[in-house]
PDB file of C-alpha atoms in Angstrom:
ATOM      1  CA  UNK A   1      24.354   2.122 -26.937  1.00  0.00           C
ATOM      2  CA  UNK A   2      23.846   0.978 -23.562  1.00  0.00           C
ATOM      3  CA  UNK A   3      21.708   4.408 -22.741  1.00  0.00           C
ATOM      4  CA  UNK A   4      19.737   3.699 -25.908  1.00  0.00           C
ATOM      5  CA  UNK A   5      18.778   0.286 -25.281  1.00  0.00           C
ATOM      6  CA  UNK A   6      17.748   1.508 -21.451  1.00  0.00           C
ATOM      7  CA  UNK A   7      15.969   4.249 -22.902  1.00  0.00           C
ATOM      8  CA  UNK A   8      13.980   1.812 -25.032  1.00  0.00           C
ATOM      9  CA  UNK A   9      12.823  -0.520 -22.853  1.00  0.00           C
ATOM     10  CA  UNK A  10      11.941   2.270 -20.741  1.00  0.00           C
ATOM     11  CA  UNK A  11       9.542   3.628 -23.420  1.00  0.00           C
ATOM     12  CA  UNK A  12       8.266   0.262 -24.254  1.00  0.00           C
ATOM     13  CA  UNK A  13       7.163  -0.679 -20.868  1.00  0.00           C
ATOM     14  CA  UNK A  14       5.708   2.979 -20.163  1.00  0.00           C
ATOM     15  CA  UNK A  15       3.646   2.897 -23.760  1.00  0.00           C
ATOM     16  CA  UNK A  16       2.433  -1.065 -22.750  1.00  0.00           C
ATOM     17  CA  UNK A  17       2.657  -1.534 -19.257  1.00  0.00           C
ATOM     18  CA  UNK A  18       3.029   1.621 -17.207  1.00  0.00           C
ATOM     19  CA  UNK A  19       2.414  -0.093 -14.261  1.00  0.00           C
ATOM     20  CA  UNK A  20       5.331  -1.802 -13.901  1.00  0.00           C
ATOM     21  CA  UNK A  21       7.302   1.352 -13.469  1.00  0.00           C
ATOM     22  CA  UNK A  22       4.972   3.903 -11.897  1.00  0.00           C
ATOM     23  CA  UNK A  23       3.793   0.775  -9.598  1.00  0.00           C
ATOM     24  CA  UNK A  24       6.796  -0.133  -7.872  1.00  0.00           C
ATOM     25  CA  UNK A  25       6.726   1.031  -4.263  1.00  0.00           C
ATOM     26  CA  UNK A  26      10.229   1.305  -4.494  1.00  0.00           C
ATOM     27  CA  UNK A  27      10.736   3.238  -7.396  1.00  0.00           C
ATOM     28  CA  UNK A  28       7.505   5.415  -6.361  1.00  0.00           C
ATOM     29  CA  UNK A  29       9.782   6.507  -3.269  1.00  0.00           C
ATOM     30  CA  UNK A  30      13.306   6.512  -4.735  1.00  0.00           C
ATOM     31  CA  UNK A  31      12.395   8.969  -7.587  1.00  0.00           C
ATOM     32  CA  UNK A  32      12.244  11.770  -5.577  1.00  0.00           C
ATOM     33  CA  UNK A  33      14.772  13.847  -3.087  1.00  0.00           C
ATOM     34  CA  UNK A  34      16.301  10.423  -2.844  1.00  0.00           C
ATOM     35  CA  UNK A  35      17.960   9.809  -6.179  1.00  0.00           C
ATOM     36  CA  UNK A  36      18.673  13.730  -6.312  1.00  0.00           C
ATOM     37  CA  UNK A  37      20.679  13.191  -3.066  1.00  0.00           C
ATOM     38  CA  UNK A  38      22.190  10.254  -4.450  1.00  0.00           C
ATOM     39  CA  UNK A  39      22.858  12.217  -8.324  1.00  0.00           C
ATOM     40  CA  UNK A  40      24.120  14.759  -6.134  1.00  0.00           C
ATOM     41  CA  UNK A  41      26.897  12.811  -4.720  1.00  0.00           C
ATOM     42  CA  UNK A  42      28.087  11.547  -7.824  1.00  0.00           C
ATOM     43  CA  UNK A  43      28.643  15.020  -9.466  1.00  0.00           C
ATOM     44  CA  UNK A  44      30.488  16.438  -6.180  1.00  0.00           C
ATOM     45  CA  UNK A  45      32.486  13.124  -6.390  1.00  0.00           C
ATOM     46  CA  UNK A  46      33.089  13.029 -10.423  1.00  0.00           C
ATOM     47  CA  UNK A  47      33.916  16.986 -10.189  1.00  0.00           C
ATOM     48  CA  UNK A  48      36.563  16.310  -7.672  1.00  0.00           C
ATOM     49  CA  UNK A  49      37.908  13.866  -9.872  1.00  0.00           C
ATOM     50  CA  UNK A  50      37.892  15.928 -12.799  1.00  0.00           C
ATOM     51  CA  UNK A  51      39.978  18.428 -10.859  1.00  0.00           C
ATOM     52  CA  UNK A  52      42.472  15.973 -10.307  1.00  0.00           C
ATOM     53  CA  UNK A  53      42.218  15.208 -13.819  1.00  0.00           C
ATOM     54  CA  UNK A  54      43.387  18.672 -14.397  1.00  0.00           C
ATOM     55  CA  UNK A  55      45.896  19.054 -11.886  1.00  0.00           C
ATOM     56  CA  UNK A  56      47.521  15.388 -13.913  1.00  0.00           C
ATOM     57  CA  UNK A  57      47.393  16.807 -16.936  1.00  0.00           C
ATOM     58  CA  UNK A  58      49.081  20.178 -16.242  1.00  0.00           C
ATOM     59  CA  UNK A  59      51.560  18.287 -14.433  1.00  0.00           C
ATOM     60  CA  UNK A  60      52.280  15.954 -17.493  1.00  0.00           C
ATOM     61  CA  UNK A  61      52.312  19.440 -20.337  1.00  0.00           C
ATOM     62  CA  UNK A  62      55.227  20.572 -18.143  1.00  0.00           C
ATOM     63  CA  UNK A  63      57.212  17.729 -19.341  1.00  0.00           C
ATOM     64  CA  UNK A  64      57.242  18.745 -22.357  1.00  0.00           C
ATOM     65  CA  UNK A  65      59.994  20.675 -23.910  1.00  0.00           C
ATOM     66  CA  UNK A  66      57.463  23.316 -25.050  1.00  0.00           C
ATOM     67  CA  UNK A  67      54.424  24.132 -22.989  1.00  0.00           C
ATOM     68  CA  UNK A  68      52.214  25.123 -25.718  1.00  0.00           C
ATOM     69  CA  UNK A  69      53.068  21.202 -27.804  1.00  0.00           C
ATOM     70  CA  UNK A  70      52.268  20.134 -24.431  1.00  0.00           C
ATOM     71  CA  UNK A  71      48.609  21.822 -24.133  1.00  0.00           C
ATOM     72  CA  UNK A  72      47.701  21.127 -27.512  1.00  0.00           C
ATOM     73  CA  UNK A  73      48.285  17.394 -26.937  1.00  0.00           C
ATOM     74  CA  UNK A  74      46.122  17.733 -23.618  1.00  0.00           C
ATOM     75  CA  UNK A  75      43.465  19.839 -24.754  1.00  0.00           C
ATOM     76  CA  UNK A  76      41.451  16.814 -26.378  1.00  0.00           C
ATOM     77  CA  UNK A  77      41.396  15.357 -22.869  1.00  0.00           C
ATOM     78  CA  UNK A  78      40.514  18.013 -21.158  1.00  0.00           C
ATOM     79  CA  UNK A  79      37.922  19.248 -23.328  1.00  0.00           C
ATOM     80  CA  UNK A  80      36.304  15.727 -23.054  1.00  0.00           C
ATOM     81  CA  UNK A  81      36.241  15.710 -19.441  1.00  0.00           C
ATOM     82  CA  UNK A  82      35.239  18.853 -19.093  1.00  0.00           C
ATOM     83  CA  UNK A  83      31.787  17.776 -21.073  1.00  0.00           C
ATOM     84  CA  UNK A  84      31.738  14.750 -19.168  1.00  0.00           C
ATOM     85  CA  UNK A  85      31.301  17.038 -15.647  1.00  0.00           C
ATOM     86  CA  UNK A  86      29.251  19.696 -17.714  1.00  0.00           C
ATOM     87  CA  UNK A  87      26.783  16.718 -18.837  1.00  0.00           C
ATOM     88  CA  UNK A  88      26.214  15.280 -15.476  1.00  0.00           C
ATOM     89  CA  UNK A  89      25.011  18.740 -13.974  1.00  0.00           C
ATOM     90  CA  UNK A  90      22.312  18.781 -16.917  1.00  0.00           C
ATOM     91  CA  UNK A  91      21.460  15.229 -16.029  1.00  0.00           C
ATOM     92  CA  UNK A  92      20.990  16.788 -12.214  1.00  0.00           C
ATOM     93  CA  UNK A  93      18.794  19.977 -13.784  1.00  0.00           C
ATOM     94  CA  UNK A  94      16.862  17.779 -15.957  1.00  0.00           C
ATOM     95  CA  UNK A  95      16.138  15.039 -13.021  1.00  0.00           C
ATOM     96  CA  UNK A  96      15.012  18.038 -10.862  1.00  0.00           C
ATOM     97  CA  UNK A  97      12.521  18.986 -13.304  1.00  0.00           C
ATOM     98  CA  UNK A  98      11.045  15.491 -14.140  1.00  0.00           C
ATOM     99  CA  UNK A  99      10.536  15.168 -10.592  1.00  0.00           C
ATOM    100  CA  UNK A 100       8.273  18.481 -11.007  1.00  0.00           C
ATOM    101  CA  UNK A 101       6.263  17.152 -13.516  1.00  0.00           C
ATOM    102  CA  UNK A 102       6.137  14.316 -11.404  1.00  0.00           C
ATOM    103  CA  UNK A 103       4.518  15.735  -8.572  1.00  0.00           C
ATOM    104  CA  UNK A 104       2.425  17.598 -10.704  1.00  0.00           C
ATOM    105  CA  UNK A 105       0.945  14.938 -12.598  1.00  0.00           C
ATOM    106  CA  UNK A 106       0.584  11.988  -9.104  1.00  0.00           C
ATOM    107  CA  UNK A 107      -2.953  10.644 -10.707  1.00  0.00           C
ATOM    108  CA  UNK A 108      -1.581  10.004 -14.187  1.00  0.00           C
ATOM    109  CA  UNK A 109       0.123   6.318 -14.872  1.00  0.00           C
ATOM    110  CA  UNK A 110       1.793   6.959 -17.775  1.00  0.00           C
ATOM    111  CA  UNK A 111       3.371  10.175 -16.437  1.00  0.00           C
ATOM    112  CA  UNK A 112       4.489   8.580 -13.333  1.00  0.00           C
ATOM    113  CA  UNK A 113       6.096   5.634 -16.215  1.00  0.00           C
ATOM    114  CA  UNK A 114       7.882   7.826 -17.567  1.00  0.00           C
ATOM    115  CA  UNK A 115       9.206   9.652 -14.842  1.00  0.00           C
ATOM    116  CA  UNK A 116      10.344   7.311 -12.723  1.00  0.00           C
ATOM    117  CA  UNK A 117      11.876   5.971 -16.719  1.00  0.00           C
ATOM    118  CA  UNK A 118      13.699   8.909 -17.447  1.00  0.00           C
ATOM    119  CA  UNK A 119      15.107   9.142 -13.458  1.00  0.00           C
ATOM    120  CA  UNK A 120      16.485   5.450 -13.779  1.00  0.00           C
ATOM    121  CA  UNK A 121      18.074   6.506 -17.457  1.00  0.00           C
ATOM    122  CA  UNK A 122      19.375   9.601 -15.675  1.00  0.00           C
ATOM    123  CA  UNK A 123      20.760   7.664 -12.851  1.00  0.00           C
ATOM    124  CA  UNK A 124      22.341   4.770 -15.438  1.00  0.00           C
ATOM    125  CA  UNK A 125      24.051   7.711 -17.539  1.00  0.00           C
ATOM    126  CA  UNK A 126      25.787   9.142 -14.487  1.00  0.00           C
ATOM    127  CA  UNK A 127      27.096   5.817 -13.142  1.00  0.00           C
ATOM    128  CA  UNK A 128      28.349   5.487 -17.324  1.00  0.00           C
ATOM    129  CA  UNK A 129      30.175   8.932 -17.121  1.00  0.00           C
ATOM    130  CA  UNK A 130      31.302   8.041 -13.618  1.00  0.00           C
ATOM    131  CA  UNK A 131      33.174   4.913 -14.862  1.00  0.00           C
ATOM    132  CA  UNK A 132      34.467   6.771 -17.741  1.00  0.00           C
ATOM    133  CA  UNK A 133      36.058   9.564 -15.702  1.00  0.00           C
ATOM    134  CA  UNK A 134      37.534   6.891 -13.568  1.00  0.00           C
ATOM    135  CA  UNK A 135      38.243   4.860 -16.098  1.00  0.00           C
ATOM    136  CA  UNK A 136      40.616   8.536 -17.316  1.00  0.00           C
ATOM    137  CA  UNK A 137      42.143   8.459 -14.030  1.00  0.00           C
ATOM    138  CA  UNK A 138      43.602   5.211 -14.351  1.00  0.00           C
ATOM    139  CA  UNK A 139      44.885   5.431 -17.674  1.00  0.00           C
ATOM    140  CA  UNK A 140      46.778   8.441 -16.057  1.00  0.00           C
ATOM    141  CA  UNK A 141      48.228   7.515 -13.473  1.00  0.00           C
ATOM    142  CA  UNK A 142      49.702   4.798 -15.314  1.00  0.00           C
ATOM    143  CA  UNK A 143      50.640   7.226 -18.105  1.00  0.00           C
ATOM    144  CA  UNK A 144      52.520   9.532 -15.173  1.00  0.00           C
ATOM    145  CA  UNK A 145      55.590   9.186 -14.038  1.00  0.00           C
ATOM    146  CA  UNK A 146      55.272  10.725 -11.094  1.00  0.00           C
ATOM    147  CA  UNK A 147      52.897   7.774 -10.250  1.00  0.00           C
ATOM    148  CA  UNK A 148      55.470   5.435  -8.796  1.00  0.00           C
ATOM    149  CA  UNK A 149      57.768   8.176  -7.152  1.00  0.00           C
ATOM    150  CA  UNK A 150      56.582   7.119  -3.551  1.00  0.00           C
ATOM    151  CA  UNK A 151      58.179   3.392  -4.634  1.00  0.00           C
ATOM    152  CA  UNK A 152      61.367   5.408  -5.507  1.00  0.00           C
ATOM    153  CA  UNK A 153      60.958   7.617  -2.125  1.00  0.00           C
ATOM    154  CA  UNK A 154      60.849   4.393   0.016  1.00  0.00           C
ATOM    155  CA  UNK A 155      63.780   2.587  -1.405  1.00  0.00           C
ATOM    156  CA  UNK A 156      66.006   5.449  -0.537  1.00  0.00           C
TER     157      UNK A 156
END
């Protein structure tokens, strides 16, 4: 919903009043190698974390008294996170190329609108899948037992 509504009012203002997005001096010079660099982090950071996802998750199916009960259980989360780190490297690709039709298109308002739009949408959906993913690892660790086995390590 929250994507929707951002991609809205992004629409709205660069239909009415393109200037306010393609003439922000700020925006002009963050949507380029800037928010890439930035988009870029995020993935390498969220991908690392979706590893460790994995590495959880195998670690809980062994638990279980049969490994294949144990991998059917997990396979809804790891499918999910899997399209979570699959979606953020299209939301890289399709940055990249609205920065291409952005320095294509420098003398036309609404283009540069909707550019610098789309990049902000871009950059909003990868902080949401971001805080989902994290939001995974918590639920996790508390879900793990092996989470507290340094507290059992330390009283021995």
């Amino acid at each position: 919903m929250i994507i929707i509504a951002a991609a809205t009012v992004v629409s709205v203002l660069t239909v009415c009043h393109p200037s306010v997005l393609a003439g922000n001096k700020f925006l002009d010079e963050f949507v380029s190698h800037e928010i890439l660099a930035l988009l870029i982090v995020i993935l390498t950071i969220t991908l690392a974390s979706i590893g460790n996802i994995h590495l959880t998750l195998t670690r809980m199916v062994s638990r279980f008294e049969s490994r294949a009960e144990g991998e059917l259980a997990a396979k809804p989360a790891r499918d999910e996170i899997n399209s979570s780190g699959w979606s953020l490297l299209y939301a890289f690709g399709l940055c990249t190329v609205a920065l291409l039709i952005k320095g294509g298109a420098e003398s036309n308002i609404y283009a540069q609108s909707g550019v610098n739009g789309v990049a902000l949408v871009i950059l909003l959906f990868n902080l949401l899948v971001l805080k989902d993913i994290y939001d995974t690892v918590y639920d996790l660790v508390k879900e793990d037992g092996a989470a507290n086995e340094h507290e059992k390590n330390d009283a021995a």
